[in-house]
Tab-separated table of N, CA and C in Angstrom:
chain	number	residue	atom	x	y	z
A	1	UNK	N	61.259	40.760	135.734
A	1	UNK	CA	60.897	42.117	135.472
A	1	UNK	C	61.278	43.012	136.654
A	2	UNK	N	61.127	42.552	137.870
A	2	UNK	CA	61.460	43.320	139.049
A	2	UNK	C	62.949	43.666	139.077
A	3	UNK	N	63.804	42.717	138.657
A	3	UNK	CA	65.236	42.960	138.696
A	3	UNK	C	65.630	44.075	137.731
A	4	UNK	N	64.973	44.230	136.620
A	4	UNK	CA	65.266	45.304	135.676
A	4	UNK	C	64.891	46.653	136.282
A	5	UNK	N	63.733	46.709	136.934
A	5	UNK	CA	63.313	47.970	137.551
A	5	UNK	C	64.267	48.388	138.673
A	6	UNK	N	64.735	47.450	139.427
A	6	UNK	CA	65.657	47.751	140.514
A	6	UNK	C	67.047	48.029	139.956
A	7	UNK	N	67.459	47.305	138.946
A	7	UNK	CA	68.803	47.434	138.387
A	7	UNK	C	69.069	48.787	137.753
A	8	UNK	N	68.117	49.348	137.026
A	8	UNK	CA	68.331	50.638	136.357
A	8	UNK	C	68.518	51.762	137.372
A	9	UNK	N	67.625	51.912	138.358
A	9	UNK	CA	67.857	52.974	139.345
A	9	UNK	C	69.168	52.786	140.116
A	10	UNK	N	69.543	51.544	140.389
A	10	UNK	CA	70.783	51.286	141.097
A	10	UNK	C	71.984	51.741	140.266
A	11	UNK	N	71.974	51.407	138.960
A	11	UNK	CA	73.067	51.829	138.080
A	11	UNK	C	73.119	53.351	137.976
A	12	UNK	N	71.979	53.991	137.866
A	12	UNK	CA	71.931	55.449	137.794
A	12	UNK	C	72.487	56.050	139.082
A	13	UNK	N	72.135	55.465	140.220
A	13	UNK	CA	72.636	55.964	141.503
A	13	UNK	C	74.147	55.834	141.591
A	14	UNK	N	74.701	54.740	141.150
A	14	UNK	CA	76.154	54.528	141.168
A	14	UNK	C	76.841	55.549	140.271
A	15	UNK	N	76.319	55.780	139.082
A	15	UNK	CA	76.905	56.749	138.153
A	15	UNK	C	76.845	58.151	138.756
A	16	UNK	N	75.709	58.521	139.351
A	16	UNK	CA	75.581	59.843	139.957
A	16	UNK	C	76.528	60.012	141.143
A	17	UNK	N	76.693	58.984	141.937
A	17	UNK	CA	77.612	59.058	143.075
A	17	UNK	C	79.056	59.231	142.599
A	18	UNK	N	79.432	58.509	141.569
A	18	UNK	CA	80.781	58.631	141.016
A	18	UNK	C	81.003	60.032	140.455
A	19	UNK	N	80.016	60.579	139.775
A	19	UNK	CA	80.125	61.930	139.228
A	19	UNK	C	80.249	62.960	140.346
A	20	UNK	N	79.492	62.782	141.414
A	20	UNK	CA	79.566	63.705	142.542
A	20	UNK	C	80.950	63.677	143.182
A	21	UNK	N	81.515	62.488	143.343
A	21	UNK	CA	82.867	62.379	143.898
A	21	UNK	C	83.882	63.076	143.015
A	22	UNK	N	83.770	62.903	141.725
A	22	UNK	CA	84.697	63.541	140.790
A	22	UNK	C	84.579	65.057	140.865
A	23	UNK	N	83.370	65.574	140.958
A	23	UNK	CA	83.167	67.024	140.999
A	23	UNK	C	83.623	67.640	142.311
A	24	UNK	N	83.550	66.921	143.400
A	24	UNK	CA	83.947	67.477	144.694
A	24	UNK	C	85.415	67.245	144.989
A	25	UNK	N	86.146	66.591	144.128
A	25	UNK	CA	87.558	66.376	144.356
A	25	UNK	C	87.851	65.228	145.288
A	26	UNK	N	86.880	64.399	145.559
A	26	UNK	CA	87.094	63.274	146.471
A	26	UNK	C	87.471	62.006	145.726
A	27	UNK	N	87.698	62.130	144.465
A	27	UNK	CA	88.048	60.972	143.670
A	27	UNK	C	89.503	60.595	143.877
A	28	UNK	N	89.969	59.637	143.176
A	28	UNK	CA	91.330	59.156	143.268
A	28	UNK	C	92.269	60.149	142.587
A	29	UNK	N	93.378	60.488	143.234
A	29	UNK	CA	94.378	61.363	142.643
A	29	UNK	C	95.562	60.519	142.197
A	30	UNK	N	96.322	61.052	141.257
A	30	UNK	CA	97.523	60.347	140.824
A	30	UNK	C	98.728	61.076	141.387
A	31	UNK	N	99.824	60.365	141.539
A	31	UNK	CA	101.021	60.976	142.093
A	31	UNK	C	100.871	61.173	143.590
A	32	UNK	N	101.804	61.889	144.148
A	32	UNK	CA	101.720	62.239	145.550
A	32	UNK	C	102.133	61.135	146.499
A	33	UNK	N	102.118	61.491	147.772
A	33	UNK	CA	102.467	60.581	148.853
A	33	UNK	C	101.801	61.096	150.119
A	34	UNK	N	101.724	60.257	151.144
A	34	UNK	CA	101.102	60.735	152.376
A	34	UNK	C	102.121	61.506	153.216
A	35	UNK	N	101.628	62.232	154.205
A	35	UNK	CA	102.480	63.093	155.027
A	35	UNK	C	103.523	62.291	155.807
A	36	UNK	N	103.186	61.084	156.249
A	36	UNK	CA	104.151	60.263	156.999
A	36	UNK	C	105.339	59.866	156.130
A	37	UNK	N	105.073	59.497	154.888
A	37	UNK	CA	106.158	59.124	153.967
A	37	UNK	C	107.033	60.331	153.660
A	38	UNK	N	106.405	61.487	153.449
A	38	UNK	CA	107.152	62.714	153.174
A	38	UNK	C	108.005	63.110	154.385
A	39	UNK	N	107.460	62.932	155.593
A	39	UNK	CA	108.216	63.233	156.807
A	39	UNK	C	109.443	62.337	156.909
A	40	UNK	N	109.266	61.051	156.664
A	40	UNK	CA	110.402	60.123	156.714
A	40	UNK	C	111.466	60.539	155.701
A	41	UNK	N	111.040	61.018	154.551
A	41	UNK	CA	111.988	61.435	153.515
A	41	UNK	C	112.818	62.634	153.984
A	42	UNK	N	112.164	63.648	154.534
A	42	UNK	CA	112.911	64.834	154.957
A	42	UNK	C	113.806	64.516	156.155
A	43	UNK	N	113.356	63.639	157.047
A	43	UNK	CA	114.173	63.284	158.209
A	43	UNK	C	115.382	62.425	157.833
A	44	UNK	N	115.379	61.843	156.638
A	44	UNK	CA	116.507	61.011	156.200
A	44	UNK	C	117.656	61.843	155.631
A	45	UNK	N	117.451	63.136	155.456
A	45	UNK	CA	118.484	63.999	154.871
A	45	UNK	C	119.534	64.339	155.924
A	46	UNK	N	120.791	64.101	155.582
A	46	UNK	CA	121.904	64.397	156.476
A	46	UNK	C	121.937	65.900	156.749
A	47	UNK	N	121.885	66.279	158.029
A	47	UNK	CA	121.879	67.686	158.421
A	47	UNK	C	120.534	68.144	158.949
A	48	UNK	N	119.476	67.340	158.764
A	48	UNK	CA	118.158	67.663	159.311
A	48	UNK	C	118.060	67.020	160.687
A	49	UNK	N	117.897	67.868	161.710
A	49	UNK	CA	117.803	67.380	163.087
A	49	UNK	C	116.408	66.851	163.406
A	50	UNK	N	115.392	67.606	163.010
A	50	UNK	CA	114.014	67.209	163.288
A	50	UNK	C	113.088	67.925	162.315
A	51	UNK	N	111.830	67.498	162.327
A	51	UNK	CA	110.849	68.170	161.476
A	51	UNK	C	109.734	67.247	161.075
A	52	UNK	N	108.900	67.766	160.200
A	52	UNK	CA	107.776	66.983	159.718
A	52	UNK	C	107.044	67.663	158.594
A	53	UNK	N	106.249	66.872	157.917
A	53	UNK	CA	105.405	67.339	156.823
A	53	UNK	C	103.969	67.074	157.254
A	54	UNK	N	103.073	68.006	156.996
A	54	UNK	CA	101.708	67.850	157.470
A	54	UNK	C	100.695	68.284	156.423
A	55	UNK	N	99.488	67.809	156.601
A	55	UNK	CA	98.315	68.260	155.845
A	55	UNK	C	97.206	68.429	156.870
A	56	UNK	N	96.644	69.632	156.918
A	56	UNK	CA	95.617	69.945	157.919
A	56	UNK	C	94.351	70.459	157.261
A	57	UNK	N	93.253	70.324	157.968
A	57	UNK	CA	91.979	70.928	157.580
A	57	UNK	C	91.402	71.610	158.799
A	58	UNK	N	90.945	72.840	158.624
A	58	UNK	CA	90.287	73.568	159.703
A	58	UNK	C	89.025	74.215	159.157
A	59	UNK	N	88.067	74.394	160.024
A	59	UNK	CA	86.827	75.068	159.652
A	59	UNK	C	86.932	76.526	160.058
A	60	UNK	N	86.659	77.419	159.118
A	60	UNK	CA	86.570	78.852	159.369
A	60	UNK	C	85.130	79.250	159.057
A	61	UNK	N	84.305	79.217	160.076
A	61	UNK	CA	82.876	79.434	159.847
A	61	UNK	C	82.301	78.238	159.118
A	62	UNK	N	81.716	78.473	157.963
A	62	UNK	CA	81.128	77.402	157.162
A	62	UNK	C	82.062	76.887	156.071
A	63	UNK	N	83.295	77.400	156.043
A	63	UNK	CA	84.244	77.036	154.997
A	63	UNK	C	85.360	76.181	155.585
A	64	UNK	N	85.636	75.063	154.935
A	64	UNK	CA	86.739	74.214	155.355
A	64	UNK	C	87.984	74.611	154.567
A	65	UNK	N	89.081	74.883	155.284
A	65	UNK	CA	90.326	75.296	154.649
A	65	UNK	C	91.364	74.191	154.827
A	66	UNK	N	92.045	73.870	153.733
A	66	UNK	CA	93.083	72.841	153.742
A	66	UNK	C	94.451	73.507	153.597
A	67	UNK	N	95.418	72.990	154.325
A	67	UNK	CA	96.781	73.486	154.199
A	67	UNK	C	97.742	72.315	154.229
A	68	UNK	N	98.921	72.555	153.705
A	68	UNK	CA	99.999	71.570	153.751
A	68	UNK	C	101.275	72.347	154.027
A	69	UNK	N	102.235	71.685	154.603
A	69	UNK	CA	103.474	72.379	154.873
A	69	UNK	C	104.542	71.461	155.398
A	70	UNK	N	105.697	72.057	155.566
A	70	UNK	CA	106.844	71.333	156.092
A	70	UNK	C	107.590	72.274	157.036
A	71	UNK	N	108.087	71.709	158.118
A	71	UNK	CA	108.872	72.460	159.084
A	71	UNK	C	110.075	71.605	159.456
A	72	UNK	N	111.258	72.189	159.360
A	72	UNK	CA	112.471	71.447	159.709
A	72	UNK	C	113.363	72.293	160.605
A	73	UNK	N	114.093	71.608	161.457
A	73	UNK	CA	115.159	72.210	162.244
A	73	UNK	C	116.441	71.518	161.798
A	74	UNK	N	117.424	72.320	161.428
A	74	UNK	CA	118.692	71.768	160.950
A	74	UNK	C	119.670	71.598	162.106
A	75	UNK	N	120.598	70.680	161.939
A	75	UNK	CA	121.666	70.513	162.910
A	75	UNK	C	122.439	71.829	163.014
A	76	UNK	N	123.091	72.084	164.175
A	76	UNK	CA	123.883	73.311	164.302
A	76	UNK	C	124.931	73.419	163.194
A	77	UNK	N	125.097	74.640	162.710
A	77	UNK	CA	126.096	74.987	161.688
A	77	UNK	C	125.803	74.427	160.302
A	78	UNK	N	124.631	73.816	160.093
A	78	UNK	CA	124.235	73.373	158.744
A	78	UNK	C	123.556	74.553	158.061
A	79	UNK	N	123.977	74.838	156.842
A	79	UNK	CA	123.448	75.985	156.107
A	79	UNK	C	122.541	75.521	154.966
A	80	UNK	N	121.288	75.971	154.974
A	80	UNK	CA	120.387	75.620	153.869
A	80	UNK	C	120.679	76.481	152.640
A	81	UNK	N	120.318	75.960	151.496
A	81	UNK	CA	120.477	76.679	150.231
A	81	UNK	C	119.088	76.949	149.649
A	82	UNK	N	119.013	77.842	148.659
A	82	UNK	CA	117.737	78.039	147.979
A	82	UNK	C	117.194	76.731	147.386
A	83	UNK	N	118.061	75.853	146.940
A	83	UNK	CA	117.634	74.566	146.389
A	83	UNK	C	116.955	73.712	147.464
A	84	UNK	N	117.448	73.801	148.693
A	84	UNK	CA	116.828	73.069	149.792
A	84	UNK	C	115.424	73.614	150.054
A	85	UNK	N	115.289	74.930	150.087
A	85	UNK	CA	113.970	75.541	150.272
A	85	UNK	C	113.023	75.074	149.176
A	86	UNK	N	113.484	75.103	147.929
A	86	UNK	CA	112.671	74.672	146.792
A	86	UNK	C	112.242	73.216	146.931
A	87	UNK	N	113.145	72.361	147.405
A	87	UNK	CA	112.807	70.947	147.571
A	87	UNK	C	111.757	70.757	148.663
A	88	UNK	N	111.773	71.600	149.692
A	88	UNK	CA	110.760	71.510	150.745
A	88	UNK	C	109.382	71.907	150.219
A	89	UNK	N	109.336	72.922	149.355
A	89	UNK	CA	108.061	73.314	148.733
A	89	UNK	C	107.526	72.144	147.910
A	90	UNK	N	108.402	71.529	147.092
A	90	UNK	CA	107.980	70.388	146.262
A	90	UNK	C	107.502	69.231	147.138
A	91	UNK	N	108.166	69.004	148.257
A	91	UNK	CA	107.781	67.922	149.168
A	91	UNK	C	106.392	68.174	149.745
A	92	UNK	N	106.146	69.396	150.221
A	92	UNK	CA	104.822	69.726	150.765
A	92	UNK	C	103.747	69.606	149.690
A	93	UNK	N	104.053	69.999	148.448
A	93	UNK	CA	103.098	69.933	147.334
A	93	UNK	C	102.769	68.487	146.971
A	94	UNK	N	103.648	67.554	147.312
A	94	UNK	CA	103.423	66.149	146.959
A	94	UNK	C	102.511	65.423	147.947
A	95	UNK	N	102.187	66.058	149.077
A	95	UNK	CA	101.337	65.415	150.086
A	95	UNK	C	99.904	65.396	149.570
A	96	UNK	N	99.351	64.195	149.444
A	96	UNK	CA	98.058	64.032	148.767
A	96	UNK	C	96.869	63.856	149.709
A	97	UNK	N	97.024	64.197	150.986
A	97	UNK	CA	95.926	64.045	151.949
A	97	UNK	C	94.742	64.943	151.600
A	98	UNK	N	95.002	66.230	151.342
A	98	UNK	CA	93.980	67.219	150.968
A	98	UNK	C	94.642	68.217	150.030
A	99	UNK	N	93.933	68.641	149.004
A	99	UNK	CA	94.492	69.675	148.131
A	99	UNK	C	94.582	70.975	148.928
A	100	UNK	N	95.799	71.512	149.091
A	100	UNK	CA	95.950	72.687	149.948
A	100	UNK	C	95.532	73.981	149.263
A	101	UNK	N	94.907	74.842	150.050
A	101	UNK	CA	94.646	76.205	149.616
A	101	UNK	C	95.763	77.111	150.105
A	102	UNK	N	96.588	76.552	151.016
A	102	UNK	CA	97.711	77.282	151.581
A	102	UNK	C	98.852	76.305	151.803
A	103	UNK	N	100.070	76.747	151.514
A	103	UNK	CA	101.247	75.906	151.685
A	103	UNK	C	102.282	76.704	152.474
A	104	UNK	N	102.896	76.087	153.489
A	104	UNK	CA	103.889	76.779	154.307
A	104	UNK	C	105.187	75.991	154.396
A	105	UNK	N	106.286	76.748	154.550
A	105	UNK	CA	107.614	76.155	154.728
A	105	UNK	C	108.306	76.926	155.851
A	106	UNK	N	108.846	76.178	156.827
A	106	UNK	CA	109.594	76.780	157.928
A	106	UNK	C	110.921	76.059	158.080
A	107	UNK	N	112.006	76.836	158.224
A	107	UNK	CA	113.347	76.282	158.414
A	107	UNK	C	113.979	76.992	159.607
A	108	UNK	N	114.365	76.203	160.612
A	108	UNK	CA	115.033	76.757	161.784
A	108	UNK	C	116.507	76.336	161.729
A	109	UNK	N	117.380	77.325	161.906
A	109	UNK	CA	118.819	77.081	161.805
A	109	UNK	C	119.544	77.745	162.968
A	110	UNK	N	120.742	77.266	163.254
A	110	UNK	CA	121.609	77.862	164.262
A	110	UNK	C	123.033	77.809	163.735
A	111	UNK	N	123.631	78.928	163.329
A	111	UNK	CA	123.110	80.284	163.409
A	111	UNK	C	121.952	80.505	162.432
A	112	UNK	N	121.187	81.550	162.728
A	112	UNK	CA	119.974	81.851	161.971
A	112	UNK	C	120.274	82.226	160.516
A	113	UNK	N	119.463	81.685	159.615
A	113	UNK	CA	119.512	82.035	158.195
A	113	UNK	C	118.119	82.521	157.824
A	114	UNK	N	118.034	83.635	157.097
A	114	UNK	CA	116.753	84.238	156.747
A	114	UNK	C	116.043	83.406	155.672
A	115	UNK	N	114.915	82.814	156.028
A	115	UNK	CA	114.155	81.975	155.085
A	115	UNK	C	113.627	82.790	153.911
A	116	UNK	N	113.341	84.093	154.114
A	116	UNK	CA	112.883	84.940	153.005
A	116	UNK	C	113.953	85.022	151.912
A	117	UNK	N	115.212	85.155	152.319
A	117	UNK	CA	116.319	85.204	151.358
A	117	UNK	C	116.410	83.878	150.599
A	118	UNK	N	116.236	82.761	151.311
A	118	UNK	CA	116.255	81.444	150.665
A	118	UNK	C	115.114	81.317	149.656
A	119	UNK	N	113.911	81.721	150.080
A	119	UNK	CA	112.736	81.629	149.204
A	119	UNK	C	112.929	82.470	147.948
A	120	UNK	N	113.355	83.707	148.119
A	120	UNK	CA	113.565	84.578	146.964
A	120	UNK	C	114.698	84.062	146.091
A	121	UNK	N	115.746	83.499	146.698
A	121	UNK	CA	116.850	82.915	145.930
A	121	UNK	C	116.408	81.723	145.098
A	122	UNK	N	115.354	81.030	145.558
A	122	UNK	CA	114.810	79.887	144.818
A	122	UNK	C	113.761	80.332	143.796
A	123	UNK	N	113.477	81.642	143.743
A	123	UNK	CA	112.529	82.149	142.759
A	123	UNK	C	111.098	82.271	143.241
A	124	UNK	N	110.862	82.137	144.561
A	124	UNK	CA	109.512	82.274	145.111
A	124	UNK	C	109.252	83.719	145.477
A	125	UNK	N	107.992	84.085	145.557
A	125	UNK	CA	107.570	85.442	145.928
A	125	UNK	C	106.827	85.388	147.261
A	126	UNK	N	107.563	85.300	148.383
A	126	UNK	CA	106.862	85.220	149.664
A	126	UNK	C	106.101	86.514	149.929
A	127	UNK	N	104.922	86.424	150.518
A	127	UNK	CA	104.142	87.629	150.799
A	127	UNK	C	104.788	88.451	151.911
A	128	UNK	N	104.449	89.704	151.948
A	128	UNK	CA	104.964	90.587	153.012
A	128	UNK	C	104.364	90.207	154.368
A	129	UNK	N	103.160	89.658	154.355
A	129	UNK	CA	102.515	89.209	155.589
A	129	UNK	C	102.642	87.690	155.670
A	130	UNK	N	102.625	87.151	156.843
A	130	UNK	CA	102.624	85.697	156.995
A	130	UNK	C	103.928	85.024	156.609
A	131	UNK	N	105.020	85.821	156.560
A	131	UNK	CA	106.320	85.234	156.225
A	131	UNK	C	107.362	86.007	157.023
A	132	UNK	N	108.211	85.284	157.752
A	132	UNK	CA	109.250	85.956	158.522
A	132	UNK	C	110.580	85.259	158.285
A	133	UNK	N	111.564	85.514	159.147
A	133	UNK	CA	112.902	84.958	158.929
A	133	UNK	C	112.956	83.436	159.036
A	134	UNK	N	111.937	82.828	159.622
A	134	UNK	CA	111.903	81.364	159.738
A	134	UNK	C	111.138	80.736	158.577
A	135	UNK	N	110.188	81.451	157.999
A	135	UNK	CA	109.419	80.931	156.868
A	135	UNK	C	107.998	81.429	156.889
A	136	UNK	N	107.166	80.795	156.092
A	136	UNK	CA	105.763	81.176	156.028
A	136	UNK	C	105.086	80.636	154.785
A	137	UNK	N	104.137	81.417	154.292
A	137	UNK	CA	103.256	80.996	153.201
A	137	UNK	C	103.935	81.123	151.839
A	138	UNK	N	103.727	80.122	151.000
A	138	UNK	CA	104.093	80.168	149.586
A	138	UNK	C	102.776	80.066	148.825
A	139	UNK	N	102.580	80.933	147.856
A	139	UNK	CA	101.316	80.969	147.124
A	139	UNK	C	101.099	79.697	146.309
A	140	UNK	N	99.931	79.086	146.477
A	140	UNK	CA	99.599	77.828	145.807
A	140	UNK	C	99.606	77.989	144.286
A	141	UNK	N	99.129	79.122	143.774
A	141	UNK	CA	99.141	79.343	142.324
A	141	UNK	C	100.558	79.295	141.769
A	142	UNK	N	101.486	79.864	142.515
A	142	UNK	CA	102.887	79.870	142.111
A	142	UNK	C	103.478	78.455	142.151
A	143	UNK	N	103.095	77.696	143.169
A	143	UNK	CA	103.573	76.312	143.302
A	143	UNK	C	103.055	75.474	142.138
A	144	UNK	N	101.767	75.613	141.821
A	144	UNK	CA	101.173	74.851	140.729
A	144	UNK	C	101.814	75.215	139.392
A	145	UNK	N	102.150	76.490	139.215
A	145	UNK	CA	102.806	76.923	137.983
A	145	UNK	C	104.175	76.261	137.817
A	146	UNK	N	104.898	76.123	138.928
A	146	UNK	CA	106.244	75.553	138.859
A	146	UNK	C	106.244	74.024	138.844
A	147	UNK	N	105.401	73.404	139.695
A	147	UNK	CA	105.449	71.954	139.874
A	147	UNK	C	104.285	71.202	139.241
A	148	UNK	N	103.357	71.915	138.611
A	148	UNK	CA	102.232	71.250	137.967
A	148	UNK	C	101.084	71.039	138.933
A	149	UNK	N	100.049	70.353	138.463
A	149	UNK	CA	98.851	70.173	139.283
A	149	UNK	C	99.139	69.349	140.539
A	150	UNK	N	98.334	69.620	141.563
A	150	UNK	CA	98.425	68.882	142.816
A	150	UNK	C	97.795	67.513	142.638
A	151	UNK	N	98.276	66.469	143.284
A	151	UNK	CA	99.514	66.450	144.055
A	151	UNK	C	100.711	66.277	143.140
A	152	UNK	N	101.791	66.924	143.486
A	152	UNK	CA	103.011	66.783	142.708
A	152	UNK	C	103.644	65.419	142.931
A	153	UNK	N	104.476	65.052	142.002
A	153	UNK	CA	105.230	63.809	142.171
A	153	UNK	C	106.186	63.964	143.357
A	154	UNK	N	106.349	62.939	144.167
A	154	UNK	CA	107.298	63.039	145.276
A	154	UNK	C	108.706	63.332	144.748
A	155	UNK	N	109.331	64.398	145.242
A	155	UNK	CA	110.677	64.731	144.762
A	155	UNK	C	111.724	63.805	145.375
A	156	UNK	N	112.883	63.786	144.754
A	156	UNK	CA	114.010	63.048	145.325
A	156	UNK	C	114.459	63.771	146.591
A	157	UNK	N	115.009	63.046	147.537
A	157	UNK	CA	115.514	63.663	148.762
A	157	UNK	C	116.618	64.657	148.396
A	158	UNK	N	116.599	65.855	148.984
A	158	UNK	CA	117.575	66.894	148.628
A	158	UNK	C	118.924	66.676	149.311
A	159	UNK	N	119.625	65.620	148.952
A	159	UNK	CA	120.845	65.224	149.654
A	159	UNK	C	122.009	66.194	149.451
A	160	UNK	N	122.027	66.972	148.359
A	160	UNK	CA	123.131	67.889	148.112
A	160	UNK	C	122.751	69.345	148.329
A	161	UNK	N	121.608	69.602	148.968
A	161	UNK	CA	121.094	70.962	149.070
A	161	UNK	C	121.394	71.631	150.424
A	162	UNK	N	122.137	70.967	151.274
A	162	UNK	CA	122.548	71.553	152.548
A	162	UNK	C	124.064	71.635	152.585
A	163	UNK	N	124.568	72.721	153.145
A	163	UNK	CA	126.008	72.866	153.314
A	163	UNK	C	126.331	72.419	154.734
A	164	UNK	N	126.981	71.265	154.820
A	164	UNK	CA	127.307	70.662	156.114
A	164	UNK	C	128.617	71.252	156.642
A	165	UNK	N	128.758	71.348	157.972
A	165	UNK	CA	130.005	71.889	158.521
A	165	UNK	C	131.176	70.984	158.155
A	166	UNK	N	132.304	71.598	158.003
A	166	UNK	CA	133.512	70.861	157.654
A	166	UNK	C	133.917	69.981	158.837
A	167	UNK	N	134.033	68.683	158.593
A	167	UNK	CA	134.353	67.722	159.652
A	167	UNK	C	135.764	67.952	160.185
A	168	UNK	N	136.658	68.558	159.389
A	168	UNK	CA	138.046	68.783	159.811
A	168	UNK	C	138.204	70.048	160.652
A	169	UNK	N	137.194	70.981	160.552
A	169	UNK	CA	137.347	72.295	161.184
A	169	UNK	C	136.804	72.329	162.515
């Protein structure tokens, strides 16, 4: 008889804990990849000199804010395309560490290429604030509309999305 009394409250506690995890978003997600895997993917692209993919959490008063992003520096004379910018957004969206409330993309090039032009060419609407010639914020609602719910499926490496300098020239 004692085991029944103990067993019912225990089962109820397990069910309530599982429900709480589901409601707070701490449950298991499908798709996605961790930031280290995403970083290795972007660094494997011919023409990418350095960079990384990250997922961060910071406290702003009593509110915890999550962000994800990618920052790359291209080899000299490598030219990014709007497709490359788009692939970086998809890559950052695939990072499943924390669901981001903010997503950022930064691309450094030599000679300089305006990241705003790349973003707009890929169909994104970068804000007037928080976005400059190197990059900045992409609206999460817009990302979810294009790539579906977070975390997105890890995209294929953007191997044809950079214009590499002519080896003969």
